[in-house]
CSV table of C-alpha atoms in Angstrom, one decimal:
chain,number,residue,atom,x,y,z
A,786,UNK,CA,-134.2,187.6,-91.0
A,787,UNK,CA,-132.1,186.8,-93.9
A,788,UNK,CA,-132.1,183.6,-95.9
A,789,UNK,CA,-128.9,182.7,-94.9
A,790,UNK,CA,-130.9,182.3,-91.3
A,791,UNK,CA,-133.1,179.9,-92.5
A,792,UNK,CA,-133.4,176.4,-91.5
A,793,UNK,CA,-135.5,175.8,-94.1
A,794,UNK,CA,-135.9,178.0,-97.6
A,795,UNK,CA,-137.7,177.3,-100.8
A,796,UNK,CA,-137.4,179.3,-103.6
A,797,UNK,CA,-139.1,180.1,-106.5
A,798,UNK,CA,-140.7,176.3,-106.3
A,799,UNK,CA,-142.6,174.9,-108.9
A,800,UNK,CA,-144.8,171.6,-109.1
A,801,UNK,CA,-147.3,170.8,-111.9
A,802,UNK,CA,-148.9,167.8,-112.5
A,803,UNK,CA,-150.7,166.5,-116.2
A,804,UNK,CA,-154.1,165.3,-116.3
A,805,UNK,CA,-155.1,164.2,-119.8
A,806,UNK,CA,-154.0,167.4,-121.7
A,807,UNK,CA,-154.5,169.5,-118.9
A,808,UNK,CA,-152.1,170.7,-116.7
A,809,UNK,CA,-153.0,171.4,-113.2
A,810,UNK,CA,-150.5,173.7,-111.2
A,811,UNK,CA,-149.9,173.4,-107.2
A,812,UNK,CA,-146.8,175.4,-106.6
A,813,UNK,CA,-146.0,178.1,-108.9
A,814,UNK,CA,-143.1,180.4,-107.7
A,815,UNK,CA,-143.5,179.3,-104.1
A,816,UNK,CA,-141.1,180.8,-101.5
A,817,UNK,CA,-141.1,180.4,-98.2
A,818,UNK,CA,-138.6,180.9,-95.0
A,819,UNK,CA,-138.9,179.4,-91.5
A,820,UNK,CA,-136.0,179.8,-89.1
A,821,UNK,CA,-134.8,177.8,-86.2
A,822,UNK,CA,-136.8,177.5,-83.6
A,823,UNK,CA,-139.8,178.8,-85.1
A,824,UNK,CA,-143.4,177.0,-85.6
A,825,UNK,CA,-145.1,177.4,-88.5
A,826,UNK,CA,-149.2,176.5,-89.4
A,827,UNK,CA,-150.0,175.7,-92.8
A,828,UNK,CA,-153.3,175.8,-93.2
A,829,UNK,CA,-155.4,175.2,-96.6
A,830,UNK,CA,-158.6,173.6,-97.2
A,831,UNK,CA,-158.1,169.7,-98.4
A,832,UNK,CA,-156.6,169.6,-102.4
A,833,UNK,CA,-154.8,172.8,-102.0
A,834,UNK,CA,-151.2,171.2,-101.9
A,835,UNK,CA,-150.3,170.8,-98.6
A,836,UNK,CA,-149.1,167.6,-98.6
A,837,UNK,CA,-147.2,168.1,-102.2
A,838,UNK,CA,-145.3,171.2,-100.2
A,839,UNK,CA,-144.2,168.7,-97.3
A,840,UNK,CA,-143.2,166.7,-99.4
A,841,UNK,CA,-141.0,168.7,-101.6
A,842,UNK,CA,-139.9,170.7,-98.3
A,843,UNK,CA,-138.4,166.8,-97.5
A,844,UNK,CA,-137.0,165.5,-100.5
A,845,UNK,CA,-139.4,163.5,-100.9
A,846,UNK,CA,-140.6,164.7,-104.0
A,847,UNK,CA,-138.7,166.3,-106.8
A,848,UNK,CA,-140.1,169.9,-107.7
A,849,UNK,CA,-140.6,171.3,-111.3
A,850,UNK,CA,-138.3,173.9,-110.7
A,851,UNK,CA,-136.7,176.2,-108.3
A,852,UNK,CA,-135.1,174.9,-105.0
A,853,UNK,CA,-134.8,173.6,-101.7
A,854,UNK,CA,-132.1,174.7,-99.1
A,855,UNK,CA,-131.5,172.7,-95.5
A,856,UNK,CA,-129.3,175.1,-93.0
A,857,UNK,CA,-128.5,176.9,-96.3
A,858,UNK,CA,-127.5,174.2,-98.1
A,859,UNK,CA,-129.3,173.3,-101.9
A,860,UNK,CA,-130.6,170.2,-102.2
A,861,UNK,CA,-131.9,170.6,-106.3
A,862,UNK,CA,-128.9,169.1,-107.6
A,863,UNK,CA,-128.6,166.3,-105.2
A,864,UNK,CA,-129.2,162.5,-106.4
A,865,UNK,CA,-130.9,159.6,-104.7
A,866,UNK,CA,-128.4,158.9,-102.6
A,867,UNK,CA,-127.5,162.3,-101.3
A,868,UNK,CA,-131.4,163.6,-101.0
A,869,UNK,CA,-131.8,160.4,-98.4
A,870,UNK,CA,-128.9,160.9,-96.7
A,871,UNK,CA,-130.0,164.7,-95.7
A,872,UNK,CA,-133.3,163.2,-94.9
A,873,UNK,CA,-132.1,161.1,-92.4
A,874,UNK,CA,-129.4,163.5,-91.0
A,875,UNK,CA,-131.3,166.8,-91.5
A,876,UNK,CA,-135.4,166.3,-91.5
A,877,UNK,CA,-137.7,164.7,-89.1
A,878,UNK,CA,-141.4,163.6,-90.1
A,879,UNK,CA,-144.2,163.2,-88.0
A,880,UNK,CA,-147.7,161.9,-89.7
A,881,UNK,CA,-151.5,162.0,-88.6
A,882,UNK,CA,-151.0,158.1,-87.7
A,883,UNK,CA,-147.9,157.4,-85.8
A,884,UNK,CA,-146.3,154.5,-88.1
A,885,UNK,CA,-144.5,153.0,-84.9
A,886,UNK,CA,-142.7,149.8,-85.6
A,887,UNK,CA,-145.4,147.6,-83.5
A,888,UNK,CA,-143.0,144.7,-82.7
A,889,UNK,CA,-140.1,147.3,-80.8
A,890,UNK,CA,-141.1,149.4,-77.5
A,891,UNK,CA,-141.1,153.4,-77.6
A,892,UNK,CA,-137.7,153.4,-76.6
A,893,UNK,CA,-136.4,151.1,-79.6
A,894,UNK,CA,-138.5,153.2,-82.1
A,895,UNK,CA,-137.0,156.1,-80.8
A,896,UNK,CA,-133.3,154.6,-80.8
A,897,UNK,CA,-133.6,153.0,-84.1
A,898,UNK,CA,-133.0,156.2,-86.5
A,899,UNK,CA,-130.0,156.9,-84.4
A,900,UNK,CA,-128.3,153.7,-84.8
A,901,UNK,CA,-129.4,153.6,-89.0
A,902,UNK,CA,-127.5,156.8,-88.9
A,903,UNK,CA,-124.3,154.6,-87.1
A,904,UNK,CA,-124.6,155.6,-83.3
A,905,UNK,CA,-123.9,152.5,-80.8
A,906,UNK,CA,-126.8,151.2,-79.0
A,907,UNK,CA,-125.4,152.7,-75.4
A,908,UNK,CA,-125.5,156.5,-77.3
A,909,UNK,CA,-129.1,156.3,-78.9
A,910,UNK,CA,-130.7,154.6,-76.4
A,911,UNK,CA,-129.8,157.9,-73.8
A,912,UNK,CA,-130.5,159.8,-76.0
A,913,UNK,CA,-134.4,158.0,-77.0
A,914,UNK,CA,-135.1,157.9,-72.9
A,915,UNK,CA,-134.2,162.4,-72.7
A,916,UNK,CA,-136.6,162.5,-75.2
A,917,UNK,CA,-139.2,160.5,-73.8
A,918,UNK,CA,-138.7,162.2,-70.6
A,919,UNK,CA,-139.0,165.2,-72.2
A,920,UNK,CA,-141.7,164.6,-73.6
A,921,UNK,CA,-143.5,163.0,-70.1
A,922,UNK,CA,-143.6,159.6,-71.0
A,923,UNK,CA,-140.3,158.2,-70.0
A,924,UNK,CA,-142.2,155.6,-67.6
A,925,UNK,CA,-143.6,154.4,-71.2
A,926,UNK,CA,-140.4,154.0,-72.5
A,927,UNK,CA,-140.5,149.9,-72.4
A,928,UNK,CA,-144.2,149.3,-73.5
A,929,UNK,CA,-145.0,148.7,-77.1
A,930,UNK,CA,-147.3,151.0,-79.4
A,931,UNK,CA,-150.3,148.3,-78.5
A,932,UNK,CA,-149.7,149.8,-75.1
A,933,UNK,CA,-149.6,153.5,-75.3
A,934,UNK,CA,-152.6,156.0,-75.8
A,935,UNK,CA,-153.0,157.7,-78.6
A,936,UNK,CA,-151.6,160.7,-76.9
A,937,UNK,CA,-148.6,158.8,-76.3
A,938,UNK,CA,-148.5,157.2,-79.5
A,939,UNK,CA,-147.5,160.5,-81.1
A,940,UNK,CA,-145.4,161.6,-78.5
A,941,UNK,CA,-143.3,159.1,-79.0
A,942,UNK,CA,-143.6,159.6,-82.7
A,943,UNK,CA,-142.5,162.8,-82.1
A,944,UNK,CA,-139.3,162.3,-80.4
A,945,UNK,CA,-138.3,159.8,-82.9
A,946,UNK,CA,-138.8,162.3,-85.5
A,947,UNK,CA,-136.5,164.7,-83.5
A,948,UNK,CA,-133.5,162.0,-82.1
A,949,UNK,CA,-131.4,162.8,-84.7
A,950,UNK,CA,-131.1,166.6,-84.1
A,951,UNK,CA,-132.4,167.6,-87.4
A,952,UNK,CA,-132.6,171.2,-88.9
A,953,UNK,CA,-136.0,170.5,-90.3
A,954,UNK,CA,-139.4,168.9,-88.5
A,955,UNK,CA,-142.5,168.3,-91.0
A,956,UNK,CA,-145.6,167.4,-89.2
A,957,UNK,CA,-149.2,166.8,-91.1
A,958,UNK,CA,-152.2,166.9,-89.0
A,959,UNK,CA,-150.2,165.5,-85.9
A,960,UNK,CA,-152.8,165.7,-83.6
A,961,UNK,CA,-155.7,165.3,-86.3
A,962,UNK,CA,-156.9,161.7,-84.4
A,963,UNK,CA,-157.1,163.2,-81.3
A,964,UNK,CA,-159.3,164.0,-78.6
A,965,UNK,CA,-159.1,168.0,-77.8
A,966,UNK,CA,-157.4,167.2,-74.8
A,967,UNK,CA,-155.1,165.2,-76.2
A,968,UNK,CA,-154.4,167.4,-79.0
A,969,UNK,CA,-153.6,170.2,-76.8
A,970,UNK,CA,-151.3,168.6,-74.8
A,971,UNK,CA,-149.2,166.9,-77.4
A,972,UNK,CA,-149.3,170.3,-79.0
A,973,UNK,CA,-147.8,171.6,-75.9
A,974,UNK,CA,-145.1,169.1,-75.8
A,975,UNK,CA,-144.1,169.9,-79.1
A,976,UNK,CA,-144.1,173.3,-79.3
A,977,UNK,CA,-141.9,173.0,-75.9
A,978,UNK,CA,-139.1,170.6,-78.2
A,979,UNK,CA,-139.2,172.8,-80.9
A,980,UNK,CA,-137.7,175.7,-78.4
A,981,UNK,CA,-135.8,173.3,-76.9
A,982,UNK,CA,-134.2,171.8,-79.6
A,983,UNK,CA,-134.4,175.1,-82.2
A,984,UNK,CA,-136.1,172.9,-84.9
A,985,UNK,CA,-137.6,174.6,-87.9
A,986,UNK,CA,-141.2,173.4,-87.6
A,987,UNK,CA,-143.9,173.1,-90.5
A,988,UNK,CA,-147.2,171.4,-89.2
A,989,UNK,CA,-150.1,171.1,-91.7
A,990,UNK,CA,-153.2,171.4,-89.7
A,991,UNK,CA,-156.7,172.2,-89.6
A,992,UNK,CA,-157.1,173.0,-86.2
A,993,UNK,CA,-157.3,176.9,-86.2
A,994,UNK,CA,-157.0,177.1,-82.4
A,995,UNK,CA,-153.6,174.7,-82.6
A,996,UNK,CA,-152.6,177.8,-85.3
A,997,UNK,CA,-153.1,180.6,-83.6
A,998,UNK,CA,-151.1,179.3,-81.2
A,999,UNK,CA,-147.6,179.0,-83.7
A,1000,UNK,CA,-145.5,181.8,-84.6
A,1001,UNK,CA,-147.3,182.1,-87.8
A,1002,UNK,CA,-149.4,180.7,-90.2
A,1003,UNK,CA,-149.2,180.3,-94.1
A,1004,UNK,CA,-151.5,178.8,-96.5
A,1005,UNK,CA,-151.5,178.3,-100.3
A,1006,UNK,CA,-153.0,180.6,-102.8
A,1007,UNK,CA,-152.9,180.5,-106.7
A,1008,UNK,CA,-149.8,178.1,-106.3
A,1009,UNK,CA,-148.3,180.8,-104.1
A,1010,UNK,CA,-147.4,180.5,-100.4
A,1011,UNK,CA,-149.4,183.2,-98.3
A,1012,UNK,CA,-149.7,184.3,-94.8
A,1013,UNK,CA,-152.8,183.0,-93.8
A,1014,UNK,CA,-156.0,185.2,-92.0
A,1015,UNK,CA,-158.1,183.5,-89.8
């Protein structure tokens, strides 16, 4: 694989943060590769960074130094304006809790990121109820989050993260309030998008059996990321 093939590349990434007159280092040189349609586990123990490297793999948060590149593109230069827009085109988050808007069903939480983006109501909703077939809950499609499991719950957060075809899919601990069960067979539903789609996938997790099961699994080290060894 060459960079060039990357959905999503960071290079030579740094992040530090000051504590009194100390100065405590996360990310210190940090590169990393994932390519479309791969999974990837990031795995560290709690404190380690993780969430600090999803959130500079999302523009979320600025890094220190080096860069971020979307399908190739560098996003270090880029102002407000420009790093939200390539969020909302290019990257789709999915958290431990679900963060559906309670007042709209699972097929208007899944349609509304398509029509912030400018697609007409006809256009997103299609495209929120082949997601939510896809992802074996399109008989759920009109029920509120109040309604669903929490199985379902994330399903549905997870095609909303993916309705706007991004490059990019960040996921911490998706299935961390879950059952086993449950966990297993979201994970199997995602997993199944991700090869469907040919999203670039970074999970955070702590489930080792959910990490075995990706491409591959990284973890941080001395500010460096690492292949991880179970």
């Amino acid at each position: 694989m060459t960079s060039k093939q990357a959905a999503l590349r960071l290079e030579k990434v740094e992040r530090h943060y000051e504590q009194g007159e100390n100065r405590l280092t996360i990310l210190d040189g940090a590169d990393m590769e994932i390519e479309a349609g791969a999974l990837v586990a990031l795995v560290a123990p709690s404190g380690a960074g993780k969430s600090t490297l999803l959130h500079i793999a999302g523009l979320l948060e600025r890094p220190d130094g080096g860069d971020v590149f979307v399908n190739g593109e560098s996003c270090g230069a880029f102002g407000d304006d420009r790093r939200t827009a390539m969020r909302r085109q290019a990257i789709g988050f999915v958290y431990q809790f679900h963060h559906l808007l309670p007042e709209f069903s699972a097929l208007e939480n899944v349609m509304l990121p398509q029509m912030i983006r400018g697609l007409s109501h006809k256009v997103a909703a299609e495209r929120a109820r082949e997601l939510l077939g896809y992802m074996r809950i399109g008989k759920r499609a009109e029920h509120r989050p109040a309604e669903l499991s929490g199985g379902e719950q994330q399903r549905v957060a997870i095609a909303r993260a993916v309705a706007n075809n991004p490059f990019v899919l960040l996921a911490d601990e998706p299935t961390g309030n879950l059952d086993p069960t449950t966990s297993g067979y979201v994970f199997d539903a995602l997993t199944a998008l991700v090869r469907q789609s040919g999203v670039a996938a970074l999970i955070a997790t702590h489930n080792h059996d959910l990490a075995r099961r990706m491409d591959r699994a990284i973890t941080l080290r001395d500010g460096k990321i690492v292949p991880h060894v179970f």
